[in-house]
mmCIF file of C-alpha atoms and ligand atoms in Angstrom:
data_model
loop_
_atom_site.group_PDB
_atom_site.id
_atom_site.type_symbol
_atom_site.label_atom_id
_atom_site.label_comp_id
_atom_site.label_asym_id
_atom_site.label_seq_id
_atom_site.Cartn_x
_atom_site.Cartn_y
_atom_site.Cartn_z
ATOM 1 C CA MET A 1 -41.173 88.638 98.736
ATOM 2 C CA GLU A 2 -40.777 92.071 100.343
ATOM 3 C CA ASP A 3 -38.449 94.585 98.640
ATOM 4 C CA ALA A 4 -36.058 94.547 101.600
ATOM 5 C CA GLU A 5 -35.792 90.765 101.463
ATOM 6 C CA ILE A 6 -35.128 90.910 97.720
ATOM 7 C CA MET A 7 -32.299 93.394 98.303
ATOM 8 C CA ASP A 8 -30.892 91.200 101.074
ATOM 9 C CA ALA A 9 -30.906 88.242 98.732
ATOM 10 C CA LEU A 10 -29.114 90.287 96.065
ATOM 11 C CA ASN A 11 -26.626 91.791 98.492
ATOM 12 C CA SER A 12 -25.271 88.402 99.447
ATOM 13 C CA TYR A 13 -24.349 87.885 95.790
ATOM 14 C CA TYR A 14 -23.039 91.460 95.482
ATOM 15 C CA ARG A 15 -20.565 90.759 98.276
ATOM 16 C CA GLU A 16 -19.119 87.853 96.292
ATOM 17 C CA ASP A 17 -18.238 90.092 93.335
ATOM 18 C CA MET A 18 -15.197 92.279 92.902
ATOM 19 C CA HIS A 19 -15.844 96.033 92.657
ATOM 20 C CA TYR A 20 -13.888 98.807 90.995
ATOM 21 C CA GLU A 21 -14.151 100.951 94.118
ATOM 22 C CA SER A 22 -11.749 98.546 95.892
ATOM 23 C CA GLY A 23 -9.050 99.586 93.401
ATOM 24 C CA ARG A 24 -7.987 95.938 93.121
ATOM 25 C CA ILE A 25 -9.210 95.244 89.591
ATOM 26 C CA LEU A 26 -6.011 95.779 87.625
ATOM 27 C CA SER A 27 -7.088 93.659 84.669
ATOM 28 C CA SER A 28 -9.893 95.724 83.221
ATOM 29 C CA MET A 29 -10.161 98.555 80.707
ATOM 30 C CA TYR A 30 -13.181 99.856 82.642
ATOM 31 C CA THR A 31 -13.500 102.092 85.669
ATOM 32 C CA ALA A 32 -16.410 103.239 87.860
ATOM 33 C CA PRO A 33 -17.893 106.304 86.142
ATOM 34 C CA PRO A 34 -18.611 109.600 87.946
ATOM 35 C CA GLU A 35 -21.977 109.885 89.718
ATOM 36 C CA VAL A 36 -23.565 112.203 87.129
ATOM 37 C CA VAL A 37 -22.670 109.738 84.387
ATOM 38 C CA LEU A 38 -24.266 106.834 86.269
ATOM 39 C CA SER A 39 -27.410 108.870 86.985
ATOM 40 C CA SER A 40 -27.699 109.607 83.250
ATOM 41 C CA PHE A 41 -27.626 105.874 82.619
ATOM 42 C CA PHE A 42 -30.521 105.206 84.969
ATOM 43 C CA ARG A 43 -32.514 108.189 83.632
ATOM 44 C CA PHE A 44 -32.470 106.629 80.148
ATOM 45 C CA TYR A 45 -32.099 102.934 80.864
ATOM 46 C CA GLN A 46 -35.472 102.123 79.316
ATOM 47 C CA ALA A 47 -34.592 103.834 76.018
ATOM 48 C CA ASN A 48 -34.051 101.396 73.177
ATOM 49 C CA LEU A 49 -32.313 102.626 70.040
ATOM 50 C CA GLY A 50 -33.245 99.329 68.434
ATOM 51 C CA ASN A 51 -36.495 101.202 67.821
ATOM 52 C CA PRO A 52 -35.148 104.740 67.333
ATOM 53 C CA GLY A 53 -38.462 106.192 66.145
ATOM 54 C CA LEU A 54 -39.660 106.136 69.769
ATOM 55 C CA TYR A 55 -36.583 107.926 71.106
ATOM 56 C CA PRO A 56 -35.733 110.978 68.983
ATOM 57 C CA GLY A 57 -34.007 112.605 71.973
ATOM 58 C CA THR A 58 -31.728 109.641 72.535
ATOM 59 C CA VAL A 59 -31.024 109.514 68.785
ATOM 60 C CA LYS A 60 -29.754 113.111 69.023
ATOM 61 C CA MET A 61 -27.498 112.191 71.945
ATOM 62 C CA GLU A 62 -26.128 109.257 69.968
ATOM 63 C CA ARG A 63 -25.273 111.688 67.145
ATOM 64 C CA GLU A 64 -23.441 113.929 69.623
ATOM 65 C CA VAL A 65 -21.428 110.974 70.930
ATOM 66 C CA VAL A 66 -20.609 109.870 67.377
ATOM 67 C CA ARG A 67 -19.578 113.446 66.503
ATOM 68 C CA PHE A 68 -17.258 113.599 69.533
ATOM 69 C CA MET A 69 -15.690 110.264 68.653
ATOM 70 C CA GLY A 70 -15.324 111.604 65.095
ATOM 71 C CA LYS A 71 -13.331 114.506 66.522
ATOM 72 C CA LEU A 72 -11.031 112.059 68.330
ATOM 73 C CA THR A 73 -10.501 110.049 65.169
ATOM 74 C CA GLY A 74 -10.078 112.895 62.674
ATOM 75 C CA ASN A 75 -13.471 112.809 60.958
ATOM 76 C CA SER A 76 -15.767 115.837 61.161
ATOM 77 C CA SER A 77 -18.764 114.032 59.649
ATOM 78 C CA PRO A 78 -18.599 110.353 60.553
ATOM 79 C CA PHE A 79 -21.356 107.811 60.175
ATOM 80 C CA GLY A 80 -21.648 105.729 63.289
ATOM 81 C CA HIS A 81 -23.458 104.159 66.181
ATOM 82 C CA VAL A 82 -22.996 103.565 69.860
ATOM 83 C CA VAL A 83 -23.133 99.771 70.128
ATOM 84 C CA SER A 84 -22.756 97.227 72.908
ATOM 85 C CA GLY A 85 -18.963 97.157 72.888
ATOM 86 C CA GLY A 86 -15.825 96.632 70.873
ATOM 87 C CA THR A 87 -16.917 93.130 69.944
ATOM 88 C CA GLU A 88 -20.111 94.307 68.273
ATOM 89 C CA ALA A 89 -18.244 97.202 66.637
ATOM 90 C CA ASN A 90 -15.639 94.874 65.120
ATOM 91 C CA ILE A 91 -18.275 92.394 63.951
ATOM 92 C CA THR A 92 -20.256 95.239 62.350
ATOM 93 C CA ALA A 93 -17.215 96.652 60.549
ATOM 94 C CA LEU A 94 -16.195 93.276 59.166
ATOM 95 C CA TRP A 95 -19.768 92.362 58.282
ATOM 96 C CA ALA A 96 -19.969 95.514 56.143
ATOM 97 C CA ALA A 97 -16.539 94.803 54.628
ATOM 98 C CA ARG A 98 -17.691 91.278 53.721
ATOM 99 C CA LYS A 99 -20.802 92.758 52.063
ATOM 100 C CA MET A 100 -18.509 95.005 50.009
ATOM 101 C CA GLY A 101 -16.783 91.867 48.714
ATOM 102 C CA PHE A 102 -13.654 91.851 50.888
ATOM 103 C CA ARG A 103 -12.827 88.408 52.215
ATOM 104 C CA ARG A 104 -9.496 87.602 53.790
ATOM 105 C CA ILE A 105 -8.529 89.281 57.068
ATOM 106 C CA LEU A 106 -4.883 90.157 57.674
ATOM 107 C CA THR A 107 -4.086 91.017 61.265
ATOM 108 C CA THR A 108 -1.630 90.111 64.036
ATOM 109 C CA GLU A 109 -1.704 87.546 66.819
ATOM 110 C CA ASP A 110 -2.317 90.373 69.291
ATOM 111 C CA VAL A 111 -5.662 91.233 67.700
ATOM 112 C CA HIS A 112 -8.645 91.119 70.047
ATOM 113 C CA PHE A 113 -10.562 87.822 69.922
ATOM 114 C CA SER A 114 -13.677 89.643 68.690
ATOM 115 C CA VAL A 115 -12.076 89.893 65.237
ATOM 116 C CA ILE A 116 -11.585 86.120 65.243
ATOM 117 C CA LYS A 117 -15.224 85.638 66.287
ATOM 118 C CA ALA A 118 -16.307 87.983 63.477
ATOM 119 C CA ALA A 119 -14.201 86.055 60.971
ATOM 120 C CA ASP A 120 -15.741 82.783 62.108
ATOM 121 C CA LEU A 121 -19.298 84.131 61.913
ATOM 122 C CA LEU A 122 -18.732 85.682 58.502
ATOM 123 C CA GLY A 123 -16.714 82.837 56.988
ATOM 124 C CA MET A 124 -13.711 85.109 56.434
ATOM 125 C CA PRO A 125 -10.282 83.430 56.527
ATOM 126 C CA VAL A 126 -7.721 85.024 58.873
ATOM 127 C CA GLU A 127 -3.987 85.170 58.295
ATOM 128 C CA TYR A 128 -1.592 86.476 60.894
ATOM 129 C CA VAL A 129 1.042 88.925 59.745
ATOM 130 C CA PRO A 130 4.269 88.410 61.716
ATOM 131 C CA MET A 131 5.100 91.013 64.347
ATOM 132 C CA ARG A 132 8.251 93.016 64.877
ATOM 133 C CA GLY A 133 8.764 95.110 68.005
ATOM 134 C CA PHE A 134 5.313 94.025 69.268
ATOM 135 C CA VAL A 135 3.458 95.488 66.242
ATOM 136 C CA MET A 136 2.561 94.406 62.711
ATOM 137 C CA ASP A 137 5.645 93.941 60.519
ATOM 138 C CA THR A 138 4.832 95.965 57.408
ATOM 139 C CA LEU A 139 7.518 94.263 55.291
ATOM 140 C CA ALA A 140 5.802 90.951 55.993
ATOM 141 C CA LEU A 141 2.436 92.532 55.233
ATOM 142 C CA GLU A 142 3.736 93.710 51.858
ATOM 143 C CA ASP A 143 4.617 90.112 50.953
ATOM 144 C CA MET A 144 1.253 88.719 52.051
ATOM 145 C CA ILE A 145 -1.328 91.285 50.952
ATOM 146 C CA HIS A 146 -3.537 90.923 47.867
ATOM 147 C CA ASP A 147 -6.474 92.780 46.320
ATOM 148 C CA GLY A 148 -9.666 92.066 48.252
ATOM 149 C CA ASP A 149 -8.030 91.747 51.694
ATOM 150 C CA VAL A 150 -9.193 93.508 54.848
ATOM 151 C CA VAL A 151 -6.310 94.646 57.019
ATOM 152 C CA VAL A 152 -7.155 94.994 60.717
ATOM 153 C CA PRO A 153 -4.493 96.849 62.689
ATOM 154 C CA THR A 154 -5.019 97.625 66.358
ATOM 155 C CA ALA A 155 -4.486 101.042 67.898
ATOM 156 C CA GLY A 156 -3.965 99.974 71.491
ATOM 157 C CA THR A 157 -3.513 96.203 71.493
ATOM 158 C CA THR A 158 -5.278 94.295 74.246
ATOM 159 C CA PRO A 159 -2.158 92.676 75.748
ATOM 160 C CA LEU A 160 0.325 95.558 75.478
ATOM 161 C CA GLY A 161 -1.461 98.743 74.418
ATOM 162 C CA TYR A 162 0.783 99.016 71.345
ATOM 163 C CA ILE A 163 -0.189 100.721 68.071
ATOM 164 C CA ASP A 164 0.267 98.959 64.738
ATOM 165 C CA PRO A 165 1.999 101.257 62.189
ATOM 166 C CA ILE A 166 -1.200 102.414 60.520
ATOM 167 C CA SER A 167 0.293 105.084 58.225
ATOM 168 C CA ARG A 168 2.768 102.572 56.809
ATOM 169 C CA ILE A 169 -0.023 100.008 56.415
ATOM 170 C CA ASP A 170 -1.985 102.694 54.546
ATOM 171 C CA SER A 171 0.773 103.215 51.997
ATOM 172 C CA ILE A 172 0.714 99.463 51.276
ATOM 173 C CA CYS A 173 -3.097 99.328 51.033
ATOM 174 C CA ALA A 174 -3.264 102.435 48.832
ATOM 175 C CA GLU A 175 -1.705 100.597 45.892
ATOM 176 C CA LEU A 176 -4.269 97.798 46.045
ATOM 177 C CA SER A 177 -7.997 97.352 46.365
ATOM 178 C CA CYS A 178 -7.980 96.623 50.084
ATOM 179 C CA HIS A 179 -10.058 97.631 53.073
ATOM 180 C CA LEU A 180 -8.664 98.991 56.328
ATOM 181 C CA HIS A 181 -10.511 98.667 59.650
ATOM 182 C CA VAL A 182 -8.762 99.987 62.773
ATOM 183 C CA ASP A 183 -9.586 98.567 66.177
ATOM 184 C CA ALA A 184 -9.058 101.550 68.467
ATOM 185 C CA ALA A 185 -11.499 100.235 71.085
ATOM 186 C CA PHE A 186 -9.037 101.146 73.853
ATOM 187 C CA GLY A 187 -6.702 103.591 72.104
ATOM 188 C CA GLY A 188 -9.360 105.832 70.576
ATOM 189 C CA PHE A 189 -9.809 107.783 73.799
ATOM 190 C CA VAL A 190 -6.051 107.690 74.596
ATOM 191 C CA ILE A 191 -3.954 108.333 71.475
ATOM 192 C CA PRO A 192 -5.355 111.826 70.742
ATOM 193 C CA PHE A 193 -4.165 112.893 74.206
ATOM 194 C CA LEU A 194 -0.622 111.492 74.085
ATOM 195 C CA PRO A 195 2.155 114.029 73.536
ATOM 196 C CA GLU A 196 3.195 112.312 70.288
ATOM 197 C CA ASN A 197 1.136 113.131 67.207
ATOM 198 C CA ILE A 198 0.044 109.719 65.935
ATOM 199 C CA ASP A 199 -2.161 109.204 62.873
ATOM 200 C CA PHE A 200 -4.261 106.193 63.779
ATOM 201 C CA ALA A 201 -7.734 106.635 62.301
ATOM 202 C CA PHE A 202 -9.491 108.721 59.630
ATOM 203 C CA THR A 203 -6.520 111.030 59.038
ATOM 204 C CA VAL A 204 -5.073 107.935 57.350
ATOM 205 C CA PRO A 205 -6.700 107.886 53.883
ATOM 206 C CA SER A 206 -7.335 104.115 53.482
ATOM 207 C CA VAL A 207 -9.022 103.751 56.887
ATOM 208 C CA LYS A 208 -12.701 103.037 56.252
ATOM 209 C CA THR A 209 -13.989 102.085 59.702
ATOM 210 C CA VAL A 210 -12.854 102.535 63.302
ATOM 211 C CA THR A 211 -13.879 100.873 66.568
ATOM 212 C CA ILE A 212 -13.658 103.230 69.562
ATOM 213 C CA ASP A 213 -15.303 102.434 72.888
ATOM 214 C CA PRO A 214 -16.774 104.952 75.350
ATOM 215 C CA HIS A 215 -16.951 102.191 77.993
ATOM 216 C CA LYS A 216 -13.181 101.855 78.067
ATOM 217 C CA MET A 217 -11.134 105.055 78.254
ATOM 218 C CA GLY A 218 -14.236 107.212 77.657
ATOM 219 C CA PHE A 219 -15.163 106.306 81.277
ATOM 220 C CA ALA A 220 -18.803 105.570 80.367
ATOM 221 C CA PRO A 221 -20.699 102.614 81.860
ATOM 222 C CA TYR A 222 -21.124 99.535 79.716
ATOM 223 C CA PRO A 223 -22.562 98.615 77.297
ATOM 224 C CA ALA A 224 -21.039 101.401 75.179
ATOM 225 C CA GLY A 225 -18.855 100.630 72.192
ATOM 226 C CA GLY A 226 -18.509 102.744 69.097
ATOM 227 C CA ILE A 227 -18.377 101.978 65.403
ATOM 228 C CA LEU A 228 -17.488 104.864 63.088
ATOM 229 C CA ALA A 229 -17.317 104.855 59.310
ATOM 230 C CA ARG A 230 -16.110 107.188 56.592
ATOM 231 C CA GLU A 231 -19.032 106.177 54.353
ATOM 232 C CA ASN A 232 -22.464 104.910 55.271
ATOM 233 C CA ILE A 233 -21.663 101.218 55.788
ATOM 234 C CA PHE A 234 -24.904 100.856 57.744
ATOM 235 C CA GLU A 235 -26.895 100.921 54.505
ATOM 236 C CA ARG A 236 -25.174 97.670 53.589
ATOM 237 C CA ILE A 237 -26.336 95.798 56.651
ATOM 238 C CA ARG A 238 -29.768 97.425 56.941
ATOM 239 C CA VAL A 239 -32.808 95.133 56.967
ATOM 240 C CA ASP A 240 -36.547 95.808 56.803
ATOM 241 C CA ALA A 241 -38.273 95.635 60.190
ATOM 242 C CA PRO A 242 -41.882 96.659 59.637
ATOM 243 C CA TYR A 243 -42.860 96.299 63.313
ATOM 244 C CA LEU A 244 -40.452 99.070 64.313
ATOM 245 C CA ILE A 245 -41.519 102.716 64.084
ATOM 246 C CA ASP A 246 -38.908 103.527 61.416
ATOM 247 C CA GLY A 247 -39.432 100.170 59.671
ATOM 248 C CA LYS A 248 -35.730 99.286 59.489
ATOM 249 C CA SER A 249 -32.796 98.066 61.559
ATOM 250 C CA GLU A 250 -29.174 98.918 60.767
ATOM 251 C CA THR A 251 -27.232 97.570 63.749
ATOM 252 C CA LEU A 252 -26.347 94.011 64.680
ATOM 253 C CA LEU A 253 -28.455 93.972 67.840
ATOM 254 C CA GLY A 254 -32.216 94.442 67.828
ATOM 255 C CA THR A 255 -33.076 95.823 71.242
ATOM 256 C CA ARG A 256 -30.252 98.137 72.334
ATOM 257 C CA GLN A 257 -29.675 99.213 75.930
ATOM 258 C CA SER A 258 -29.489 102.959 75.422
ATOM 259 C CA GLY A 259 -29.013 104.215 78.956
ATOM 260 C CA SER A 260 -25.356 103.947 78.058
ATOM 261 C CA VAL A 261 -25.853 106.288 75.087
ATOM 262 C CA ALA A 262 -27.063 108.979 77.503
ATOM 263 C CA ALA A 263 -24.275 108.084 79.912
ATOM 264 C CA SER A 264 -21.631 108.263 77.150
ATOM 265 C CA TYR A 265 -22.917 111.708 76.262
ATOM 266 C CA ALA A 266 -22.835 112.714 79.943
ATOM 267 C CA ALA A 267 -19.252 111.421 80.211
ATOM 268 C CA ILE A 268 -18.248 113.506 77.191
ATOM 269 C CA LEU A 269 -19.884 116.599 78.720
ATOM 270 C CA HIS A 270 -18.303 115.845 82.104
ATOM 271 C CA PHE A 271 -14.748 115.274 80.878
ATOM 272 C CA GLY A 272 -14.609 117.099 77.549
ATOM 273 C CA MET A 273 -11.347 117.166 75.570
ATOM 274 C CA ASP A 274 -9.489 118.820 78.462
ATOM 275 C CA GLY A 275 -10.726 116.319 81.062
ATOM 276 C CA TYR A 276 -9.768 113.349 78.896
ATOM 277 C CA ARG A 277 -6.344 114.918 78.218
ATOM 278 C CA ASP A 278 -5.774 115.422 81.951
ATOM 279 C CA SER A 279 -6.847 111.842 82.690
ATOM 280 C CA VAL A 280 -4.536 110.358 80.067
ATOM 281 C CA THR A 281 -1.627 112.529 81.270
ATOM 282 C CA GLU A 282 -2.214 111.425 84.865
ATOM 283 C CA LEU A 283 -2.615 107.737 83.945
ATOM 284 C CA MET A 284 0.589 107.798 81.886
ATOM 285 C CA LYS A 285 2.401 109.273 84.921
ATOM 286 C CA ARG A 286 1.031 106.497 87.109
ATOM 287 C CA THR A 287 2.034 103.894 84.517
ATOM 288 C CA LYS A 288 5.590 105.257 84.649
ATOM 289 C CA TYR A 289 5.399 105.123 88.444
ATOM 290 C CA LEU A 290 4.320 101.483 88.276
ATOM 291 C CA VAL A 291 7.171 100.621 85.900
ATOM 292 C CA ASN A 292 9.780 102.388 88.062
ATOM 293 C CA ARG A 293 8.512 100.958 91.350
ATOM 294 C CA ALA A 294 8.270 97.445 89.851
ATOM 295 C CA ARG A 295 11.885 97.689 88.666
ATOM 296 C CA GLU A 296 12.966 98.928 92.107
ATOM 297 C CA CYS A 297 11.262 95.845 93.562
ATOM 298 C CA GLY A 298 13.373 93.671 91.256
ATOM 299 C CA PHE A 299 10.721 92.856 88.656
ATOM 300 C CA GLU A 300 11.321 92.899 84.913
ATOM 301 C CA ILE A 301 9.098 95.041 82.678
ATOM 302 C CA LEU A 302 8.397 93.380 79.321
ATOM 303 C CA THR A 303 8.544 96.542 77.226
ATOM 304 C CA ARG A 304 8.128 100.316 77.539
ATOM 305 C CA PRO A 305 4.415 101.121 77.819
ATOM 306 C CA VAL A 306 2.997 103.237 75.030
ATOM 307 C CA MET A 307 -0.350 103.659 76.758
ATOM 308 C CA ASN A 308 -1.549 103.026 80.309
ATOM 309 C CA ILE A 309 -0.901 99.278 80.115
ATOM 310 C CA ALA A 310 2.213 97.709 81.668
ATOM 311 C CA ASN A 311 3.451 94.122 81.689
ATOM 312 C CA ILE A 312 5.537 92.518 84.441
ATOM 313 C CA VAL A 313 7.443 89.413 83.369
ATOM 314 C CA VAL A 314 6.906 86.337 85.579
ATOM 315 C CA ASP A 315 7.317 82.565 85.225
ATOM 316 C CA ASN A 316 4.196 80.412 85.589
ATOM 317 C CA VAL A 317 2.048 83.397 84.857
ATOM 318 C CA GLU A 318 -1.282 81.528 85.246
ATOM 319 C CA CYS A 319 -0.293 80.288 88.733
ATOM 320 C CA VAL A 320 0.773 83.762 89.829
ATOM 321 C CA LYS A 321 -2.473 85.214 88.492
ATOM 322 C CA LYS A 322 -4.527 82.605 90.385
ATOM 323 C CA GLU A 323 -2.624 83.177 93.633
ATOM 324 C CA LEU A 324 -3.134 86.946 93.345
ATOM 325 C CA LEU A 325 -6.833 86.415 92.739
ATOM 326 C CA LYS A 326 -7.069 84.302 95.904
ATOM 327 C CA ARG A 327 -5.570 87.284 97.728
ATOM 328 C CA GLY A 328 -8.129 89.675 96.228
ATOM 329 C CA TRP A 329 -6.165 91.108 93.273
ATOM 330 C CA ALA A 330 -7.309 90.759 89.657
ATOM 331 C CA VAL A 331 -4.588 90.948 87.018
ATOM 332 C CA SER A 332 -4.547 89.529 83.498
ATOM 333 C CA ALA A 333 -2.151 86.892 82.280
ATOM 334 C CA ASN A 334 -0.359 87.302 78.970
ATOM 335 C CA PRO A 335 0.832 83.722 78.445
ATOM 336 C CA LYS A 336 2.363 84.591 75.054
ATOM 337 C CA TYR A 337 4.672 87.111 76.733
ATOM 338 C CA SER A 338 4.860 85.319 80.092
ATOM 339 C CA SER A 339 3.735 88.489 81.773
ATOM 340 C CA LEU A 340 1.119 89.940 84.081
ATOM 341 C CA ARG A 341 -0.776 92.766 82.441
ATOM 342 C CA ILE A 342 -1.890 95.770 84.438
ATOM 343 C CA VAL A 343 -4.249 98.353 82.986
ATOM 344 C CA VAL A 344 -3.732 101.601 84.855
ATOM 345 C CA MET A 345 -7.275 102.944 84.997
ATOM 346 C CA PRO A 346 -8.336 105.852 87.262
ATOM 347 C CA HIS A 347 -9.088 103.537 90.215
ATOM 348 C CA VAL A 348 -5.476 102.238 90.079
ATOM 349 C CA ARG A 349 -4.017 104.925 92.300
ATOM 350 C CA LYS A 350 -0.367 105.152 93.421
ATOM 351 C CA GLU A 351 -1.094 103.679 96.856
ATOM 352 C CA ILE A 352 -2.870 100.754 95.149
ATOM 353 C CA ILE A 353 0.203 100.221 92.959
ATOM 354 C CA ASP A 354 2.441 100.142 96.059
ATOM 355 C CA GLU A 355 0.118 97.718 97.843
ATOM 356 C CA PHE A 356 -0.094 95.496 94.771
ATOM 357 C CA LEU A 357 3.685 95.324 94.308
ATOM 358 C CA LYS A 358 4.062 94.372 97.974
ATOM 359 C CA GLU A 359 1.587 91.535 97.460
ATOM 360 C CA LEU A 360 3.284 90.444 94.223
ATOM 361 C CA LYS A 361 6.606 90.295 96.039
ATOM 362 C CA LYS A 362 5.052 87.920 98.585
ATOM 363 C CA VAL A 363 3.617 85.724 95.834
ATOM 364 C CA TYR A 364 6.575 85.944 93.463
ATOM 365 C CA GLY A 365 9.548 87.348 95.343
HETATM 366 C C1 PLP B 1 -8.550 96.239 71.287
HETATM 367 C C2 PLP B 1 -9.867 95.682 71.721
HETATM 368 N N1 PLP B 1 -10.838 95.521 70.805
HETATM 369 C C3 PLP B 1 -12.045 95.033 71.143
HETATM 370 C C4 PLP B 1 -12.329 94.679 72.435
HETATM 371 C C5 PLP B 1 -13.676 94.100 72.778
HETATM 372 O O1 PLP B 1 -14.414 95.013 73.491
HETATM 373 P P1 PLP B 1 -15.717 94.571 74.330
HETATM 374 O O2 PLP B 1 -15.229 93.740 75.460
HETATM 375 O O3 PLP B 1 -16.270 95.896 74.716
HETATM 376 O O4 PLP B 1 -16.606 93.832 73.409
HETATM 377 C C6 PLP B 1 -11.354 94.826 73.424
HETATM 378 C C7 PLP B 1 -11.617 94.443 74.815
HETATM 379 O O5 PLP B 1 -10.819 94.515 75.686
HETATM 380 C C8 PLP B 1 -10.087 95.336 73.054
HETATM 381 O O6 PLP B 1 -9.090 95.470 73.935
#
């Protein structure tokens, strides 16, 4: 087949997909990255950090990305890797914890499903700590916790963007032999730029590992998650791999798409601390705008957003979601809270918010 025909064939499928540029994906923690960031991806898309001995340059970029994420999480010398996403990061952290002898996972019902997958893969029992005010209830945790547990709080929960009280969890863990892994896949690139000073990662002494994803609020293209550790947990999961240049493998995946390592580094250079701060400030303003406009339109907001995630209460949330999708709008359903969840990413501009609320009024007026 000629190249042009191949592209024609692909384009017909492309037209069926939704695209961030339309602004109508309100359900995703991703956004279309700047041009320079995308070009960096394609420049390095054949790099494979599964075999790092071939790619010393890309290894250096990975270290820079890890160092930057260390800065965001309060660790000036973190161990870490850029992995395929928050799922791989959480599996890696819990895999290492299991190898250290920790077994039972204590978390909340709002934990991301990747922790449940990890628990299933690793044969680790999960117990849900009750929630109070949409976060982990630390009094309940105190009653449940034992030596040998892994506590997994979330800093930026998937449904609401709320932050479990990690400092208070730390004071409970400190008296026991417990492990603390924080899932800041979304919040890691947000919390450091909020006006409130919130300890959520390595500034909290018991925190051993942190998930923080460049391909969410770091505005890098996927696949780019991050796993950071206070100590070298990667030694615990390392295996011999004689066919590789370095003869070892210390991440869950073998072959690793590493264009996104270059792109994550480019995103960090492009935005820097100031650019990320400006983005978070702007997105929080837009989230407030969404909340105010939604209330003016007669909708109920579930709870005050802490990050750039807002929830509009509706009945029959799955039906409303489906109807919106038919009309070209993607929102998430939070059946537990009977709400529609909107992630206010950079492509969710004010005029998009206005248009969306108009459409929602038609569907659910
Ligand atoms: C808090 C949290 N952790 C982990 C993940 C999983 O990340 P990924 O989809 O990159 O594997 C998500 C995804 O939305 C998330 O919100």
